[in-house]
Amino acid sequence: MTRVIIIGAGNVAFHLTKAIKALDSVSLVQVYNRSKEVFKQALYTDLATTTQFNELLDADLYIIAISDNSITAVSEKLPKDKLVVHTSGSMSMTAISQQKRGVFYPLQSFSKAKAVDFKEIPFCLEARNATDLKLLEELAKALSDKVYLINSEQRKSLHVAAVFVNNFANHMFYQAAELCKNYNVPFEILKPLIQETVAKLDELSPSEAQTGPALRNDTKTLAAHLELLNQNQQEIYNSISKSIQENHGEKL
Amino acid sequence: MTRVIIIGAGNVAFHLTKAIKALDSVSLVQVYNRSKEVFKQALYTDLATTTQFNELLDADLYIIAISDNSITAVSEKLPKDKLVVHTSGSMSMTAISQQKRGVFYPLQSFSKAKAVDFKEIPFCLEARNATDLKLLEELAKALSDKVYLINSEQRKSLHVAAVFVNNFANHMFYQAAELCKNYNVPFEILKPLIQETVAKLDELSPSEAQTGPALRNDTKTLAAHLELLNQNQQEIYNSISKSIQENHGEKL
């Protein structure tokens, strides 16, 4: 049975710990975190935990799920001859100092308060050799129905794409909510439209689904909209409208 | 029984015609369109249709569902003493020349090919007098569970907010799809994240849901992302990142 140790107790580490703990096919040997406060949470009460690297037990796989900047330094404190992976979308596999290294990146936005269904979370895997990749693949498939082999360059592009669909799309929702607040309209009114915007992706590509005054080059509406916006919103409005026109010009 | 005539046969008019035709409480008297081609569709085969304004029948409510620029001109061809409304998010109620005028705006993105559930579509209503508003309200409530009284100024702000959540959010998905294409990664991998981005709005405000490198002012990641983007994407990336930082600075 594969023995796993998880390094970290932040959002990703927390949800991974919970999911791996629930697996029958894997033994979650231990969890490391630099401070012991988090271990008071119910999840950790029946797990072996430590705040000391020199107390780490033996395992087949060490999963580093901590902030990007600390991955290399932490990997250097782990056994030199074991398989060590990180869970970051933006760091290269070479951030791990071990020869047996890899990446185990769950492409999802985690927050501790919100339960996640791991079966639906895509796992992006990478490893230096086939045996290690196979071990990662078995673990990922035990957790999720969506497992992909993705190299470091592809993963970096996925990470910036994730910023567009998650952080930036959410900022569009934020600006809409601000407009609603300013004009005393409930943001709720927009929820069905938001849901439809995403539902359309089941049938159309984002390119096919594009509509709106920028696409139609409806200059009258574009000008009327700009009048309702603050400077910040105007900058966004202009840069995205310009991009829509430059990318979909052939549709006009 | 309220007698309704629909002017137009575009996306909004098509779906409205279909939904109103299905109501028992309302009589859909006639549909006007400037060209007769569209009337060959199954929806219109058992409806009275015309391409001539002088053939319009008598009704209690005339719904103009055509492009913004033509609303005023078309309203001038309709009976002077009847209730006439338009379905536009961005046009003022005064675009209608009749004294008995109003707005009947379904806030949703329509495409002919895709069926819509009107029960979930918010209707934004406006009228000059209480009797007319009551008639619009009865019709809207027969179609939808979500009926709002929204004045012209509020509606304009909603329309630009709708551009942010629909057109602009979709363009974020488009840019992500472009990145996936360029780096040979299936766009499918991002779908669960897109769904989660929207699902979070059930529990958190967009402000609370905001995450990402711009929010954290993670300059290293921001710089790495910019290297992967074309000029167009860089402009969007910079303007939105700047806006996230200016609007959520207090979170840092």
CSV table of C-alpha atoms in Angstrom, one decimal, chain A residues 220, chain B residues 7 32 34 53 56 64-80 84-86 91-98:
chain,number,residue,atom,x,y,z
A,220,LYS,CA,-23.7,54.2,-29.5
B,7,ILE,CA,-43.3,43.1,-33.2
B,32,TYR,CA,-45.4,41.3,-37.1
B,34,ARG,CA,-40.7,43.2,-41.7
B,53,PHE,CA,-48.1,47.7,-40.2
B,56,LEU,CA,-52.0,45.0,-37.6
B,64,ILE,CA,-41.6,45.7,-29.6
B,65,ALA,CA,-38.7,43.2,-29.6
B,66,ILE,CA,-36.4,44.5,-32.3
B,67,SER,CA,-33.0,46.2,-32.5
B,68,ASP,CA,-32.5,49.3,-30.3
B,69,ASN,CA,-32.1,51.7,-33.2
B,70,SER,CA,-35.5,51.0,-34.7
B,71,ILE,CA,-37.7,51.1,-31.6
B,72,THR,CA,-38.8,54.7,-31.9
B,73,ALA,CA,-39.5,54.6,-35.6
B,74,VAL,CA,-41.5,51.4,-35.2
B,75,SER,CA,-43.5,52.7,-32.2
B,76,GLU,CA,-44.6,55.6,-34.4
B,77,LYS,CA,-46.3,53.1,-36.7
B,78,LEU,CA,-48.3,51.5,-33.9
B,79,PRO,CA,-51.7,52.7,-32.5
B,80,LYS,CA,-51.3,56.0,-30.6
B,84,VAL,CA,-46.6,49.8,-26.2
B,85,VAL,CA,-43.5,48.4,-24.6
B,86,HIS,CA,-40.0,47.5,-25.7
B,91,MET,CA,-33.0,52.1,-24.3
B,92,SER,CA,-35.0,54.5,-22.1
B,93,MET,CA,-38.7,54.1,-21.8
B,94,THR,CA,-39.1,57.3,-23.7
B,95,ALA,CA,-37.9,55.6,-26.9
B,96,ILE,CA,-41.5,54.6,-27.2
B,97,SER,CA,-43.6,57.5,-28.7
B,98,GLN,CA,-47.0,56.4,-27.1
